[in-house]
Short mmCIF file of C-alpha atoms and ligand atoms in Angstrom, two decimals:
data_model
loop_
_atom_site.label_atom_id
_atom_site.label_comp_id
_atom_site.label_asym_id
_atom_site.label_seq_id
_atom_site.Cartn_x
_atom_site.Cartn_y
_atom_site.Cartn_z
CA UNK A 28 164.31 76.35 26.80
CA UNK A 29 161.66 75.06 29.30
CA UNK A 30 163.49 73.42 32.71
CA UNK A 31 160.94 71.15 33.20
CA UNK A 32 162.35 67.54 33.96
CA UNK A 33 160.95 64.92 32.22
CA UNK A 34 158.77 62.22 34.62
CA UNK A 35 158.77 58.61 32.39
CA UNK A 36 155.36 56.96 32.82
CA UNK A 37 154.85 53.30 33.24
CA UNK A 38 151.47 51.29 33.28
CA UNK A 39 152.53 48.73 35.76
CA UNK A 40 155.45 48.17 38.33
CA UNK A 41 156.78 45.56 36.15
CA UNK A 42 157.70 48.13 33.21
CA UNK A 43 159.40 50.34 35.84
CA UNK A 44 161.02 47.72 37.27
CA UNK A 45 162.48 47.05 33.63
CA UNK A 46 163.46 50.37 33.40
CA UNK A 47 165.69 50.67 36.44
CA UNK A 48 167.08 47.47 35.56
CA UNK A 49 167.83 48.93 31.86
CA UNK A 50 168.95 52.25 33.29
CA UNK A 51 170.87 50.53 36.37
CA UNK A 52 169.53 52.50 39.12
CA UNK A 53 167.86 49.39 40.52
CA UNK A 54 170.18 49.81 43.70
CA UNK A 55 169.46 54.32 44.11
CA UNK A 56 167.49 54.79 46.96
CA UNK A 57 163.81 55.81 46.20
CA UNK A 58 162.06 58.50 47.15
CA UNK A 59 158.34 57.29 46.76
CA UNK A 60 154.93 59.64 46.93
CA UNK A 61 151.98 57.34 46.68
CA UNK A 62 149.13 59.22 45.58
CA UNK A 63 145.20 58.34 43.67
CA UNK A 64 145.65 61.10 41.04
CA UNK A 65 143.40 63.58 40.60
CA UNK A 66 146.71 65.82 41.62
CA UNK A 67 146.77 69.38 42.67
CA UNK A 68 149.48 71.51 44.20
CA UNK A 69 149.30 70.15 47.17
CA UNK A 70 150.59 66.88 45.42
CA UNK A 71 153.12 68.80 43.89
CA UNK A 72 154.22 69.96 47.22
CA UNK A 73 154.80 66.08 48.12
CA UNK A 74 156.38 65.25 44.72
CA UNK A 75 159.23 68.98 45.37
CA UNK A 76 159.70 67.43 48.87
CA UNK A 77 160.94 64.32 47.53
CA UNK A 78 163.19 65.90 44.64
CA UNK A 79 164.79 68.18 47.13
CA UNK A 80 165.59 65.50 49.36
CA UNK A 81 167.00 63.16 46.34
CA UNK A 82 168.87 66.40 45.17
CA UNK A 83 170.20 66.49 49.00
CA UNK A 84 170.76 63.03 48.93
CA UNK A 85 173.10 63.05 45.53
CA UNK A 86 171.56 60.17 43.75
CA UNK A 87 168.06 59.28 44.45
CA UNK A 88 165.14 58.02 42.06
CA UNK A 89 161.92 60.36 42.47
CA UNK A 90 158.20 58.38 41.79
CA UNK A 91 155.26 58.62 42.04
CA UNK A 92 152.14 56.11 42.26
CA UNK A 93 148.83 56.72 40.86
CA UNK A 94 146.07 54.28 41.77
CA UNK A 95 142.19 54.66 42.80
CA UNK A 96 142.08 52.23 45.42
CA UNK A 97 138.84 50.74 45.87
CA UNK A 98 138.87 49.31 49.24
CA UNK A 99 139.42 53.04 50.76
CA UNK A 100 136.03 54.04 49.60
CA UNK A 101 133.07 53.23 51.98
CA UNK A 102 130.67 54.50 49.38
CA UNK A 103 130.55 52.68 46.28
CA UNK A 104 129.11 55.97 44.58
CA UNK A 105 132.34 57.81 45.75
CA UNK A 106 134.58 55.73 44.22
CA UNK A 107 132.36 55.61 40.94
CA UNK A 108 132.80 59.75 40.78
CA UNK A 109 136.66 60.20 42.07
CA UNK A 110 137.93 62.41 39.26
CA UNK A 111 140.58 60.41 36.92
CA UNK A 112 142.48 62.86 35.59
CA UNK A 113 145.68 60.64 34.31
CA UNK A 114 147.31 63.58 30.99
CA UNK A 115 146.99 66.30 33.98
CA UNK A 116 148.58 64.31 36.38
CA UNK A 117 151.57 63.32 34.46
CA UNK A 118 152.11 66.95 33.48
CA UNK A 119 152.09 68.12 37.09
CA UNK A 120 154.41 65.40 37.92
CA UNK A 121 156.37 66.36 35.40
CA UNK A 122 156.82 69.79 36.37
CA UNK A 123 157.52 68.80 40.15
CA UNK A 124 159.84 66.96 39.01
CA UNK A 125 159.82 63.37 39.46
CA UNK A 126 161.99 60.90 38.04
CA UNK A 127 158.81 58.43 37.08
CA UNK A 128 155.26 58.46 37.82
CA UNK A 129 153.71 54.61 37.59
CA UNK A 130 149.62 53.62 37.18
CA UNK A 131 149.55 50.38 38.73
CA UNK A 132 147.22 47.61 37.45
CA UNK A 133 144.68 46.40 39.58
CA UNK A 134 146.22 42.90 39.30
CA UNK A 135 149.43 44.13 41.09
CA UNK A 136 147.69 45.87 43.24
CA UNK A 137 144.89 42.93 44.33
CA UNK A 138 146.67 39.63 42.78
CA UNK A 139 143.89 37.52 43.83
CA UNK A 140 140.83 39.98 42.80
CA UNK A 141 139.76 42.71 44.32
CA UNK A 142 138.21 41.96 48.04
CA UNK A 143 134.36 43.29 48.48
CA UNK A 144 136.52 44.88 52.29
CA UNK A 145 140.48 44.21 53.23
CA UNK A 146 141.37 42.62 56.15
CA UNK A 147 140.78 44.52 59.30
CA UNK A 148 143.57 46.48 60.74
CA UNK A 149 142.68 47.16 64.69
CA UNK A 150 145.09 49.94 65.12
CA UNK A 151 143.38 50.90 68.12
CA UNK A 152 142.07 54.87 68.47
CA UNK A 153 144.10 55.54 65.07
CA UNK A 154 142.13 53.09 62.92
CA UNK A 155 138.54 53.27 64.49
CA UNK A 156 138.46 56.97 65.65
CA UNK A 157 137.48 60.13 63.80
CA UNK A 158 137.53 59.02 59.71
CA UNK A 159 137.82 55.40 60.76
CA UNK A 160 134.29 55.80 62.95
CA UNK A 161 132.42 57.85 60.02
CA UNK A 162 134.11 55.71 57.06
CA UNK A 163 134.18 51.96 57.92
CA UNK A 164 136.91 49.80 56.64
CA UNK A 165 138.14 52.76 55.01
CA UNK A 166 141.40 52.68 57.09
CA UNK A 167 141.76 48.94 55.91
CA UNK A 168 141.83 49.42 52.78
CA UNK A 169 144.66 52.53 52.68
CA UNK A 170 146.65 49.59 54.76
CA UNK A 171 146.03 47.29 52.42
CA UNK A 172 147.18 48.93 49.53
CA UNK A 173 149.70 50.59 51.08
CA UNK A 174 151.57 47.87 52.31
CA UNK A 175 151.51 46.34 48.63
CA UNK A 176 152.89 49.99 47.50
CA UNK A 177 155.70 49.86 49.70
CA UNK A 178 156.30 46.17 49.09
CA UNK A 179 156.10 46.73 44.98
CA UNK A 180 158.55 50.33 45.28
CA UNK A 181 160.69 49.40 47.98
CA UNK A 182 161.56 52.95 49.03
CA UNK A 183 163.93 54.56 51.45
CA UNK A 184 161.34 57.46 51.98
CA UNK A 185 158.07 57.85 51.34
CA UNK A 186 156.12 61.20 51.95
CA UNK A 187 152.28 61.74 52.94
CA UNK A 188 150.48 64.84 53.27
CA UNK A 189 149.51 66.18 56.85
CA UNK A 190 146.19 67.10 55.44
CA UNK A 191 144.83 63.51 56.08
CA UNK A 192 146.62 63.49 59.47
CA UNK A 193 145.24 59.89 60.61
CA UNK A 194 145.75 58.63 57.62
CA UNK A 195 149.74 59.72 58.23
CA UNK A 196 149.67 58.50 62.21
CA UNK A 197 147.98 55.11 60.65
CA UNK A 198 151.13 54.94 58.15
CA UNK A 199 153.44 55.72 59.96
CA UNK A 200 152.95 52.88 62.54
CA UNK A 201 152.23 50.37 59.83
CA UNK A 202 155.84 51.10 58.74
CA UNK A 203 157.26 50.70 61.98
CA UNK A 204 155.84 47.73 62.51
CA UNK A 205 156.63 45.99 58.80
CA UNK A 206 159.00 48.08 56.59
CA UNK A 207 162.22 48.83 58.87
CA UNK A 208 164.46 51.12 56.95
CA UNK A 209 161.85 53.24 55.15
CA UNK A 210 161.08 56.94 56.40
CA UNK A 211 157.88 58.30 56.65
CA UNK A 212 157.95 62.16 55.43
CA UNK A 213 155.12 64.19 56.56
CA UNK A 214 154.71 67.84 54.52
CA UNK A 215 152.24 70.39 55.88
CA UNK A 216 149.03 70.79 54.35
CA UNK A 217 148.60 73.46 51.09
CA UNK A 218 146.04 75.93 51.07
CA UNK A 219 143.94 77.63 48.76
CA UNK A 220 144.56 82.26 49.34
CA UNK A 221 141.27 82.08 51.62
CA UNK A 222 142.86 79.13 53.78
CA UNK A 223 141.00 75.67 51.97
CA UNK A 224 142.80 72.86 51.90
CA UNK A 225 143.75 71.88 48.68
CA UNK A 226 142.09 68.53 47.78
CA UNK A 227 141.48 66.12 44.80
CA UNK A 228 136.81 66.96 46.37
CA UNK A 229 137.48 70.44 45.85
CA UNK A 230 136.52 70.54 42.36
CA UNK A 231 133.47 68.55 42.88
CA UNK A 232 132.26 72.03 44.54
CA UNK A 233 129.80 74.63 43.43
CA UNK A 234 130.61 78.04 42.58
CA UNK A 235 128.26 79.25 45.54
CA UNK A 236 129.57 76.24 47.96
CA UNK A 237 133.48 76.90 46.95
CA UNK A 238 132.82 80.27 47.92
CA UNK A 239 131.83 79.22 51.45
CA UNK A 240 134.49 76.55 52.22
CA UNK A 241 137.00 78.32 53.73
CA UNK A 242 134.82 78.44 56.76
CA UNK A 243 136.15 75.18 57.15
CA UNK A 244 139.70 76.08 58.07
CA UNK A 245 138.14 79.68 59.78
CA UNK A 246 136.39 77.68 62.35
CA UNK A 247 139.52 75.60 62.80
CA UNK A 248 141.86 78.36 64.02
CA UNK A 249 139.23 79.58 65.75
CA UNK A 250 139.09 76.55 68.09
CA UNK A 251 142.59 75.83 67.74
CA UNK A 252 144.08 79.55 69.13
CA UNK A 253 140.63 79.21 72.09
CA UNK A 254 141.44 79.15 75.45
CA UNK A 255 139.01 76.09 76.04
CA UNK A 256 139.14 74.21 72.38
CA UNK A 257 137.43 71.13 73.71
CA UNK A 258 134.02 74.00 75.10
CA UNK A 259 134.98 75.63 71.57
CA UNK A 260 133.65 72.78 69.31
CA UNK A 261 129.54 72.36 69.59
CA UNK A 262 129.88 76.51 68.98
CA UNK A 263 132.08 76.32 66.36
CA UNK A 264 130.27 72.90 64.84
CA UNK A 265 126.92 74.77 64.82
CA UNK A 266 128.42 78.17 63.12
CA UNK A 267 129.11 75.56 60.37
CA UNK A 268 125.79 73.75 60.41
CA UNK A 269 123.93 77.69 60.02
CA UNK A 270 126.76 77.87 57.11
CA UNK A 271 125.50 74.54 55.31
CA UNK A 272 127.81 72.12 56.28
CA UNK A 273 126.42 69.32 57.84
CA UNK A 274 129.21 68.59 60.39
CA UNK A 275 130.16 64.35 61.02
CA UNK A 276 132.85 65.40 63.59
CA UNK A 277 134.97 68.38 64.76
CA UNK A 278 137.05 66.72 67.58
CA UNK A 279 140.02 68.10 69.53
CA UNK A 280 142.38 65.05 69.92
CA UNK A 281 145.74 64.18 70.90
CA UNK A 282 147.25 64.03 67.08
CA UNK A 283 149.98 61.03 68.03
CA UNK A 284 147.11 58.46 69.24
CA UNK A 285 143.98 60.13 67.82
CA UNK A 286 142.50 59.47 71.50
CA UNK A 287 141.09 62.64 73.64
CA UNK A 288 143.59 62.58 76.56
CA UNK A 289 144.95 65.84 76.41
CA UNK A 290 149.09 66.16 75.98
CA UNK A 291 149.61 69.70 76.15
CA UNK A 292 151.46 70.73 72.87
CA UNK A 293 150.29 67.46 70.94
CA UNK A 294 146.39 68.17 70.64
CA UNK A 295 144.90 69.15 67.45
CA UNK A 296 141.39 69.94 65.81
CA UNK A 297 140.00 67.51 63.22
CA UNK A 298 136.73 68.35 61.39
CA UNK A 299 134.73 66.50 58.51
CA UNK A 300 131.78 68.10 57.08
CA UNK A 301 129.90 67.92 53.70
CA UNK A 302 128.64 70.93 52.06
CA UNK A 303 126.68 70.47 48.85
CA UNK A 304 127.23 66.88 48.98
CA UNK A 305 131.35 67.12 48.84
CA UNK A 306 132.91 65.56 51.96
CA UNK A 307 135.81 67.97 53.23
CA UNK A 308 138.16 66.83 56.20
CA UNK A 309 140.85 69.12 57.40
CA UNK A 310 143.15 69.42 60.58
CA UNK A 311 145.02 72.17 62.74
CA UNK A 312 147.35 72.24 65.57
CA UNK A 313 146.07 73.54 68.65
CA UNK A 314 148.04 76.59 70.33
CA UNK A 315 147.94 74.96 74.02
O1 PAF B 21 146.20 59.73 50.33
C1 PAF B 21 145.97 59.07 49.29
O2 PAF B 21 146.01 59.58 48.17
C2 PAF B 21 145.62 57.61 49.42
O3 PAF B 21 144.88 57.37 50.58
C3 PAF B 21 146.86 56.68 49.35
C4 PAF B 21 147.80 56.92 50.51
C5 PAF B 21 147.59 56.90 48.04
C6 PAF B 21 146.41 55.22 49.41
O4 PAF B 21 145.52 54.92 48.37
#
């Protein structure tokens, strides 16, 4: 007999809201993974986190969001192609085993229509730096809809991938500042054999560019384990550009407050590059 838990699916926080109500868990803590579909294993990796912590925990209620934010996307023609990939998702949600995986309507999500750009954050080096430079509002918009997440779920713990590390530092101070009593849960990035970050763009790759990625994550450690990372990135950023990438940053930054004053222990190696059209970002830990 297959093991694999059953997730419930709801089209809208209200109908899961009914359903606690009707089950009466509407007082179990809840473990919440936000995500915009499109799910791989790294997801999956987010979604086991959370189970084994509700398992830990005794009782705890497992779900998982699914929404395509539009505010996040600088690029209208990005958000046009993000895959939607909704029967997949619920199966791998499924089999990570969630307790309930919800699509929110856009009305929930934007109650008064959806805004042409949300309202600035000004979080400093965190919001404006690195993805926030290259991708304009883009950090407004994961706020935005974010905060309505949290608001909408009400969990106890919520988990985020390290793979979009600023994204992560830019959560995790939103929530100290407005949702006291929730816990931010980072879990390290998944990889592909050759060392790619697993990501919702990776698909989007050709067979002849997917084959080349993983010099991505190979130029990474090699700045991260130099003696001189900071000297290490215009060599590094240029064995990408004679690979194909065309490289928007590869930064060594301190990975708290995203700003270049070196901490020794704290500093890590962002990059962002396209290759065949498919924007990749990915981030290491230094050594030093
Ligand atoms: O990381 C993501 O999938 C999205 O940015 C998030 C956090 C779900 C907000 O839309």
């Amino acid at each position: 007999m297959s093991k694999t838990k059953r997730a419930i699916s709801f089209s809208g926080f209200e109908s899961w809201r009914a359903h606690i109500k009707d089950s009466l868990i509407e007082n179990t803590d809840v473990m919440f993974v936000p995500t915009m579909g499109a799910l791989h294993e790294g997801h999956g990796d987010l979604i086991r986190a959370a189970r084994k912590m509700a398992d830990a925990n005794g009782q705890a209620h497992v779900v998982v969001s699914i929404f395509i934010n539009p505010t996040q996307f600088d690029d209208p023609s990005d958000f046009q192609s993000y895959p939607a990939t909704p029967e997949q998702d619920v199966l791998l949600v499924e089999r990570a085993g969630a307790d309930a995986v919800v699509f929110p309507t856009v009305l929930e999500m934007y109650p008064q229509g959806v805004p042409d750009a949300a309202d600035p954050v000004g979080f400093g080096a965190l919001t404006d730096s690195l993805e926030g430079a290259k991708r304009k509002g883009h950090f407004d918009g994961v706020v935005a809809v974010v905060r309505n997440l949290m608001e909408q779920v009400g969990p106890r713990w919520a988990f985020f991938g390290e793979k979009d590390w600023q994204q992560l530092a830019v959560i995790k101070k939103l929530v100290a500042h407005e949702f006291e009593g929730v816990t931010i849960v980072p879990v390290p990035t998944r990889r592909e054999l050759d060392g790619l970050a697993m990501s919702s763009r990776n698909r989007r790759l050709s067979g002849s560019h997917r084959a080349r990625a993983n010099a991505l994550y190979q130029v990474l450690v090699q700045v991260a384990e130099s003696t001189d990372p900071i000297a290490a990135c215009p060599i590094a950023a240029a064995e990408l550009e004679s690979l194909g990438f065309t490289v928007e940053y590869l930064s060594v930054v301190n990975g708290d407050s995203l700003e270049p004053t070196w901490v020794p222990g704290k500093m890590r190696v962002f990059v962002a590059a396209r290759l065949g059209g498919v924007r990749l970002i990915d981030n290491v830990a230094c050594l030093m």
